[in-house]
Amino acid sequence: MNMVLLILSIILIATFGLSNLIYILISATTTYFAARAKKHKKLAFIGTIILNVGILVFFKFVTYNNFFNLIDSKNILVPLGISYYTFQVLAYLIDVYKGKIKAVTNFKDYLLFVFYFPYLIIGPINRYSDLSKTLYKKKKLEKDNILNGLVRITWGLFKKYVIAARIGLIVTTITSNLDYQGAYVLLALLLYSFELYADFSGGIDIVLGFSKMLGIILPENFDRPYLSRNLKEFWRRWHISLSSWFRDYIYIPLGGSKCGNFRKKINVIITFIVSGLWHGINYFFWGLFHGIIVAFQNKPNDNCKTLKIILNFILVSLLWIFFIYPNSITAFKMLITIFYKFNYLELFTNILNLGLDIPNLIVLIITLIILVISDIKNEKIKNILYNNKDEVKLIFICSMILIVLLLGVYGLGFNTSDFIYSKF
Amino acid sequence: MKKFNIILIIICFLILFIFLNKLVAPKYQTDLVEGHMISEYYKEEKNHEVIFIGDCEVYANFSPMVMYQDYGITSYVRGTSQQLIWQSYGILKETLKYEIPKVVVLNVNSLRYSEPVSEAYNHLTLDKMKWSKEKLDIIKASMLEEESIFDYIFPIVRYHSRFSKLTKEDINNMFTDNNVTYNGYLMNKNIKGVTTLPTKKKLATYTFKDNVVSYLDKIKDLCKENNIKLVLIKAPSVYPYWYDEYNNQIIEYANKYDLDFYNLLEKADEIGIDYSHDTYDGGLHLNLYGAEKLSTYFGDILKNNYDLTDFRLDDNVSSIYNQKLYMYNRDKGDE
Amino acid sequence: MKKLIVLALMVVLITGCGEAKKTSETEENKVYSFTYNNMNFVLGSEFDKSEYGNETSYAEVPSCAGLGVDKTYTYEHYEVTTTPSNDKDIISNIYLTDSDVETKEGIKIGDSLDALTSAYGEEYEKRDNAYTYTLDNTHLEFIVESDTISSITYYIDIE
């Protein structure tokens, strides 16, 4: 069964281009052998880290801004999943070097750990000690796993195609025209918070749901992040596998909080800057701002809980500015317009010209409410869904499929420049 | 008990799925009726001695009712909007599964298009065509880059965005299947004469592309194999311009393979077409008055040159066609 | 080991910082447009008849199944065609009809192929007799016969 999974993963990766296989193979073999090195352990360790980080940095730079306009990077394909698998193998290597886990002796097992297709698309970044618990089990297809997995997959599809993609229509309309300023930008940011969350967590649901069907347990990547009371808490609930990676492999090696208060703040800021750069070179300021704010925050308490949650949500939304405009200068300029252009009335009268008609706006509002409730009442809902009769799960799955097919934003027919759009 | 529930749920799911597909698919009954035309052939009695294939220049210009009334010719127009040559080939092939006519008339205007034009026209031609190998072939040859085969298999994939724009037609006509043509002829009584036309533009090339000619060859060979007379025509539409270079290539082709070619555009006077009165869109298509003149003229050519039966003398056929004629004349008459 | 990580990070940071200081220009979406006598025809923009004076001739060209009506306005030296898109008529085609007008880069009917490539470069797509240059979703097509430009057309991709 493991062989089948490995071969399937290899085939799927190959459909994106054979070169992808080569890059993942390089990272897999170098870290495998470095972990097993008996002689020159330190040299192997350092060399392998430099090699893999080097490849990652190379691709991140060379495609950014066409490398200062020196080359045409259109033809350079960034290897599939490089941001995810690089961090995954580095975590493994570092854990072995530090004695936390034993080196894997079975090469095929290790390959499966690195090549396992689902996480390469959108994460999560896995730790060997956790993933190995379920990755290698003789997988019998169990009915409960299959049903629960399908429930999660269809829920993820719903979030991605019905919620996120629909919000995306408005956000794109606003951000592709720099004349939309002030209130429009604020609206775009607030909506984008939900779009990014629905899209990202929806994708994760699909990955985790699919793995669940095979009996493979992957770590959660989100824990109702917009219910955080401050930014510090936010990063324990958003993109968890990434932030914990940075904590364990950048922040703590830098000294963490063990070298005094001032040094701790520096370490936090540095870690967040690197995190920003991991997202892409033009996310530098996003990382910097998060780092500075988090450095000065403490663990939150429950005083004025609701107010804190709302304020934090607004802060996070404002900082997504770097995600919705193509470069930092534009992002800053547009962000500032929020604070002096108060064109809310104009926005209100213009709301039907932003890419959605009334029925679609209604769907958007209703599904947003569903999303928010699903987070607030998370435990209850999970209980209702996962600890229930098979028939209930099947009804949920079938309903979600129909809803996604009918209300999803995908394919042709949503191209607003299509002059036949109005007829079709 | 549980198994029964599961099966029940799945059946409900399938029913809902089919229903939603039907709900969002365009009905083509009162709006965009061109999309319905391809489907009207199947329920006909397959006794046609003449089959027309081609684009809007056939379905707007030729009236089988007139050709029957004047000469007893049984014919059907399997034309669709912007029908491309490989689509004509597939449609002809499909038609031959149902009957072998004596004559196939192909309008050569579509030879100027060597690539798919728009996915909207693809759907107008294909949505209501019965599923067959020929339909699959046409889809594969016609799909644009952004299209997917699932757009054609499940209407909900292509048309789900219509959920916010459903009209009365969508609800009322979900299960209707009313004809919009008369043996494939789409009647239009509006009058909009030819006034001005755009400038005749220079083209990058006037030679028909290889893929186009290869489909013309396929049509020719298919007719030969089945002992069918292939007749090439250029309908008397004044726009888009029928370049001399195009015309010469057709003449050459016709001569080479011993086919008849009638350039009806050149015969407009003889046909009696009055371009100030006999067209509904400034010369691109004839209206009812022009189409009837053309059908009388062309029917005469068909009768005199191809060994066709006068079915007015056949009891079975004439009873069916008389009914059709009655409806046709009735609709002709009312304003 | 720790020091090495810090060093590696510094490298990353420095390049990151350097990049952030650079003012990166967003490339404006350039499209082809034609100008004559201070009248500007931009492919894809809405056609406002009042801006362009009186046409010598006007024609309406409906599409095959009533999916919109193209309108053609003929002027003295060129012809402009509009196509409906989102309830507006946008300029979709500009056809130069004589050599009294030229493109923004100074090319007119009758010019040589060499003059063309000097003005527009080598990044063209050649199909039969047509040399087509592309900007975004707009195209500038030159038909060249016997090394001489015989036709100039601006057009936009219609979805």
CSV table of N, CA and C in Angstrom, one decimal, chain B residues 173-263:
chain,number,residue,atom,x,y,z
B,173,ASN,N,-40.2,26.1,-19.3
B,173,ASN,CA,-39.9,25.2,-20.5
B,173,ASN,C,-38.9,24.2,-20.1
B,174,MET,N,-38.8,23.8,-18.8
B,174,MET,CA,-37.9,22.8,-18.4
B,174,MET,C,-38.1,21.5,-19.1
B,175,PHE,N,-39.4,21.2,-19.4
B,175,PHE,CA,-39.6,19.9,-20.0
B,175,PHE,C,-40.3,19.9,-21.3
B,176,THR,N,-40.3,21.2,-21.9
B,176,THR,CA,-40.9,21.2,-23.2
B,176,THR,C,-39.9,21.0,-24.3
B,177,ASP,N,-40.4,20.7,-25.5
B,177,ASP,CA,-39.5,20.4,-26.6
B,177,ASP,C,-40.2,20.8,-27.9
B,178,ASN,N,-40.5,22.1,-27.9
B,178,ASN,CA,-41.2,22.5,-29.1
B,178,ASN,C,-40.3,22.9,-30.2
B,179,ASN,N,-40.7,22.6,-31.4
B,179,ASN,CA,-39.9,23.0,-32.6
B,179,ASN,C,-39.9,24.5,-32.8
B,180,VAL,N,-38.8,25.0,-33.2
B,180,VAL,CA,-38.7,26.4,-33.6
B,180,VAL,C,-38.5,26.5,-35.1
B,181,THR,N,-38.2,25.4,-35.8
B,181,THR,CA,-38.0,25.5,-37.2
B,181,THR,C,-39.0,24.7,-38.0
B,182,TYR,N,-39.0,24.8,-39.3
B,182,TYR,CA,-39.8,24.0,-40.2
B,182,TYR,C,-38.9,23.2,-41.0
B,183,ASN,N,-38.7,22.0,-40.6
B,183,ASN,CA,-37.7,21.1,-41.2
B,183,ASN,C,-36.3,21.8,-41.3
B,184,GLY,N,-36.0,22.5,-40.2
B,184,GLY,CA,-34.7,23.1,-40.1
B,184,GLY,C,-34.6,24.5,-40.6
B,185,TYR,N,-35.7,25.0,-41.1
B,185,TYR,CA,-35.7,26.4,-41.6
B,185,TYR,C,-36.2,27.3,-40.5
B,186,LEU,N,-35.4,28.3,-40.2
B,186,LEU,CA,-35.8,29.3,-39.1
B,186,LEU,C,-36.4,30.5,-39.8
B,187,MET,N,-37.7,30.6,-39.6
B,187,MET,CA,-38.4,31.7,-40.2
B,187,MET,C,-38.2,33.1,-39.6
B,188,ASN,N,-38.0,34.1,-40.4
B,188,ASN,CA,-37.9,35.4,-39.9
B,188,ASN,C,-38.6,36.4,-40.9
B,189,LYS,N,-39.6,37.1,-40.4
B,189,LYS,CA,-40.4,37.9,-41.3
B,189,LYS,C,-40.0,39.4,-41.3
B,190,ASN,N,-39.0,39.7,-40.5
B,190,ASN,CA,-38.6,41.1,-40.4
B,190,ASN,C,-38.0,41.6,-41.7
B,191,ILE,N,-38.1,42.9,-41.9
B,191,ILE,CA,-37.5,43.4,-43.1
B,191,ILE,C,-36.5,44.5,-42.7
B,192,LYS,N,-35.2,44.3,-43.1
B,192,LYS,CA,-34.2,45.3,-42.9
B,192,LYS,C,-33.3,45.2,-44.1
B,193,GLY,N,-33.5,46.1,-45.0
B,193,GLY,CA,-32.8,46.1,-46.3
B,193,GLY,C,-31.3,46.4,-46.2
B,194,VAL,N,-30.6,46.0,-47.3
B,194,VAL,CA,-29.2,46.3,-47.3
B,194,VAL,C,-29.0,47.8,-47.5
B,195,THR,N,-28.3,48.5,-46.6
B,195,THR,CA,-28.0,49.9,-46.8
B,195,THR,C,-26.5,50.0,-47.0
B,196,THR,N,-25.7,49.9,-46.0
B,196,THR,CA,-24.3,50.0,-46.1
B,196,THR,C,-23.6,48.7,-45.5
B,197,LEU,N,-22.4,48.5,-46.0
B,197,LEU,CA,-21.7,47.3,-45.5
B,197,LEU,C,-20.3,47.8,-45.1
B,198,PRO,N,-19.6,47.1,-44.2
B,198,PRO,CA,-18.3,47.5,-43.9
B,198,PRO,C,-17.4,47.4,-45.1
B,199,THR,N,-16.2,48.1,-45.0
B,199,THR,CA,-15.2,48.0,-46.1
B,199,THR,C,-14.8,46.6,-46.3
B,200,LYS,N,-14.5,46.2,-47.5
B,200,LYS,CA,-14.0,44.9,-47.8
B,200,LYS,C,-12.5,44.9,-47.4
B,201,LYS,N,-12.2,44.0,-46.4
B,201,LYS,CA,-10.9,44.1,-45.8
B,201,LYS,C,-9.9,43.1,-46.5
B,202,LYS,N,-8.7,43.5,-46.5
B,202,LYS,CA,-7.6,42.6,-47.0
B,202,LYS,C,-7.4,41.5,-46.0
B,203,LEU,N,-7.1,40.3,-46.5
B,203,LEU,CA,-6.8,39.2,-45.6
B,203,LEU,C,-5.4,38.8,-45.7
B,204,ALA,N,-4.9,38.2,-44.6
B,204,ALA,CA,-3.5,37.7,-44.6
B,204,ALA,C,-3.3,36.6,-45.6
B,205,THR,N,-4.4,35.8,-45.8
B,205,THR,CA,-4.3,34.8,-46.8
B,205,THR,C,-5.7,34.5,-47.3
B,206,TYR,N,-5.8,34.0,-48.5
B,206,TYR,CA,-7.1,33.7,-49.1
B,206,TYR,C,-7.2,32.2,-49.3
B,207,THR,N,-6.1,31.5,-49.0
B,207,THR,CA,-6.1,30.0,-49.3
B,207,THR,C,-6.8,29.3,-48.1
B,208,PHE,N,-7.7,28.4,-48.4
B,208,PHE,CA,-8.3,27.6,-47.4
B,208,PHE,C,-7.3,26.8,-46.7
B,209,LYS,N,-7.3,26.7,-45.4
B,209,LYS,CA,-6.3,26.0,-44.6
B,209,LYS,C,-6.4,24.5,-44.8
B,210,ASP,N,-5.3,23.8,-44.6
B,210,ASP,CA,-5.2,22.4,-44.8
B,210,ASP,C,-6.3,21.6,-44.0
B,211,ASN,N,-6.5,22.0,-42.7
B,211,ASN,CA,-7.4,21.2,-41.9
B,211,ASN,C,-8.8,21.4,-42.5
B,212,VAL,N,-9.1,22.6,-43.0
B,212,VAL,CA,-10.4,22.8,-43.6
B,212,VAL,C,-10.6,22.0,-44.8
B,213,VAL,N,-9.6,22.0,-45.7
B,213,VAL,CA,-9.8,21.2,-46.9
B,213,VAL,C,-9.9,19.7,-46.6
B,214,SER,N,-9.2,19.3,-45.6
B,214,SER,CA,-9.2,17.8,-45.3
B,214,SER,C,-10.6,17.4,-44.8
B,215,TYR,N,-11.3,18.3,-44.1
B,215,TYR,CA,-12.7,18.0,-43.8
B,215,TYR,C,-13.6,18.0,-45.0
B,216,LEU,N,-13.3,18.9,-45.9
B,216,LEU,CA,-14.1,19.0,-47.1
B,216,LEU,C,-13.9,17.7,-47.9
B,217,ASP,N,-12.7,17.2,-47.9
B,217,ASP,CA,-12.4,15.9,-48.5
B,217,ASP,C,-13.2,14.8,-47.8
B,218,LYS,N,-13.2,14.8,-46.5
B,218,LYS,CA,-13.9,13.8,-45.7
B,218,LYS,C,-15.4,13.8,-46.1
B,219,ILE,N,-16.0,15.0,-46.2
B,219,ILE,CA,-17.4,15.1,-46.6
B,219,ILE,C,-17.6,14.5,-48.0
B,220,LYS,N,-16.7,14.9,-48.9
B,220,LYS,CA,-16.8,14.4,-50.2
B,220,LYS,C,-16.7,12.9,-50.3
B,221,ASP,N,-15.7,12.3,-49.5
B,221,ASP,CA,-15.5,10.9,-49.5
B,221,ASP,C,-16.7,10.2,-48.9
B,222,LEU,N,-17.2,10.7,-47.8
B,222,LEU,CA,-18.4,10.1,-47.1
B,222,LEU,C,-19.6,10.1,-48.1
B,223,CYS,N,-19.8,11.1,-48.8
B,223,CYS,CA,-20.9,11.1,-49.8
B,223,CYS,C,-20.6,10.1,-50.9
B,224,LYS,N,-19.4,10.0,-51.4
B,224,LYS,CA,-19.1,9.1,-52.4
B,224,LYS,C,-19.3,7.6,-52.0
B,225,GLU,N,-18.9,7.3,-50.8
B,225,GLU,CA,-19.0,6.0,-50.2
B,225,GLU,C,-20.5,5.6,-50.2
B,226,ASN,N,-21.4,6.6,-49.9
B,226,ASN,CA,-22.8,6.3,-49.8
B,226,ASN,C,-23.6,6.6,-51.0
B,227,ASN,N,-22.9,6.8,-52.1
B,227,ASN,CA,-23.6,7.1,-53.3
B,227,ASN,C,-24.5,8.4,-53.3
B,228,ILE,N,-24.0,9.4,-52.5
B,228,ILE,CA,-24.7,10.6,-52.4
B,228,ILE,C,-24.1,11.7,-53.3
B,229,LYS,N,-25.0,12.5,-53.9
B,229,LYS,CA,-24.5,13.6,-54.7
B,229,LYS,C,-24.1,14.7,-53.8
B,230,LEU,N,-22.9,15.2,-53.7
B,230,LEU,CA,-22.5,16.3,-52.9
B,230,LEU,C,-22.6,17.6,-53.8
B,231,VAL,N,-23.4,18.5,-53.3
B,231,VAL,CA,-23.6,19.8,-54.1
B,231,VAL,C,-23.1,20.9,-53.3
B,232,LEU,N,-22.2,21.7,-53.8
B,232,LEU,CA,-21.7,22.8,-53.1
B,232,LEU,C,-22.4,24.1,-53.5
B,233,ILE,N,-22.7,24.9,-52.5
B,233,ILE,CA,-23.4,26.2,-52.8
B,233,ILE,C,-22.8,27.3,-52.1
B,234,LYS,N,-22.9,28.5,-52.6
B,234,LYS,CA,-22.6,29.7,-51.8
B,234,LYS,C,-24.0,30.5,-51.7
B,235,ALA,N,-24.5,30.6,-50.5
B,235,ALA,CA,-25.8,31.2,-50.3
B,235,ALA,C,-25.7,32.7,-50.7
B,236,PRO,N,-26.8,33.3,-51.1
B,236,PRO,CA,-26.7,34.7,-51.5
B,236,PRO,C,-26.7,35.7,-50.4
B,237,SER,N,-25.8,35.5,-49.4
B,237,SER,CA,-25.7,36.5,-48.3
B,237,SER,C,-24.5,37.4,-48.7
B,238,VAL,N,-24.8,38.7,-48.7
B,238,VAL,CA,-23.8,39.7,-49.2
B,238,VAL,C,-22.6,39.9,-48.2
B,239,TYR,N,-22.8,39.5,-47.0
B,239,TYR,CA,-21.7,39.7,-46.0
B,239,TYR,C,-21.7,38.6,-45.0
B,240,PRO,N,-20.7,38.1,-44.5
B,240,PRO,CA,-19.3,38.5,-44.8
B,240,PRO,C,-18.9,38.2,-46.3
B,241,TYR,N,-18.0,39.1,-46.7
B,241,TYR,CA,-17.6,39.1,-48.1
B,241,TYR,C,-17.1,37.7,-48.6
B,242,TRP,N,-17.7,37.3,-49.8
B,242,TRP,CA,-17.2,36.1,-50.4
B,242,TRP,C,-16.2,36.5,-51.4
B,243,TYR,N,-14.9,36.3,-51.0
B,243,TYR,CA,-13.8,36.8,-51.9
B,243,TYR,C,-13.7,36.0,-53.2
B,244,ASP,N,-13.3,36.6,-54.2
B,244,ASP,CA,-13.1,35.9,-55.5
B,244,ASP,C,-12.1,34.7,-55.3
B,245,GLU,N,-11.1,35.0,-54.5
B,245,GLU,CA,-10.1,33.9,-54.3
B,245,GLU,C,-10.7,32.7,-53.7
B,246,TYR,N,-11.7,32.9,-52.7
B,246,TYR,CA,-12.4,31.8,-52.2
B,246,TYR,C,-13.2,31.1,-53.3
B,247,ASN,N,-13.9,31.9,-54.1
B,247,ASN,CA,-14.7,31.3,-55.1
B,247,ASN,C,-14.0,30.5,-56.1
B,248,ASN,N,-12.8,31.0,-56.4
B,248,ASN,CA,-12.0,30.2,-57.4
B,248,ASN,C,-11.5,28.9,-56.9
B,249,GLN,N,-11.2,28.9,-55.6
B,249,GLN,CA,-10.7,27.6,-55.0
B,249,GLN,C,-11.9,26.6,-55.0
B,250,ILE,N,-13.1,27.1,-54.8
B,250,ILE,CA,-14.2,26.1,-54.8
B,250,ILE,C,-14.5,25.6,-56.2
B,251,ILE,N,-14.4,26.5,-57.2
B,251,ILE,CA,-14.6,26.1,-58.6
B,251,ILE,C,-13.6,25.0,-58.9
B,252,GLU,N,-12.3,25.3,-58.5
B,252,GLU,CA,-11.2,24.4,-58.8
B,252,GLU,C,-11.5,23.0,-58.1
B,253,TYR,N,-11.9,23.1,-56.9
B,253,TYR,CA,-12.2,21.8,-56.2
B,253,TYR,C,-13.4,21.1,-56.8
B,254,ALA,N,-14.4,21.8,-57.2
B,254,ALA,CA,-15.6,21.2,-57.8
B,254,ALA,C,-15.2,20.5,-59.1
B,255,ASN,N,-14.4,21.2,-59.9
B,255,ASN,CA,-14.0,20.6,-61.2
B,255,ASN,C,-13.1,19.4,-60.9
B,256,LYS,N,-12.2,19.5,-60.0
B,256,LYS,CA,-11.3,18.4,-59.7
B,256,LYS,C,-12.1,17.1,-59.4
B,257,TYR,N,-13.1,17.3,-58.6
B,257,TYR,CA,-13.8,16.1,-58.1
B,257,TYR,C,-15.2,15.9,-58.7
B,258,ASP,N,-15.4,16.6,-59.8
B,258,ASP,CA,-16.7,16.5,-60.5
B,258,ASP,C,-17.9,16.7,-59.6
B,259,LEU,N,-17.8,17.8,-58.9
B,259,LEU,CA,-19.0,18.2,-58.1
B,259,LEU,C,-19.7,19.4,-58.7
B,260,ASP,N,-21.0,19.5,-58.4
B,260,ASP,CA,-21.7,20.7,-58.8
B,260,ASP,C,-21.5,21.8,-57.8
B,261,PHE,N,-21.2,23.0,-58.3
B,261,PHE,CA,-21.1,24.2,-57.4
B,261,PHE,C,-22.0,25.3,-57.9
B,262,TYR,N,-22.9,25.8,-57.1
B,262,TYR,CA,-23.8,26.9,-57.5
B,262,TYR,C,-23.5,28.1,-56.6
B,263,ASN,N,-23.0,29.1,-57.3
B,263,ASN,CA,-22.8,30.4,-56.5
B,263,ASN,C,-24.0,31.2,-56.7
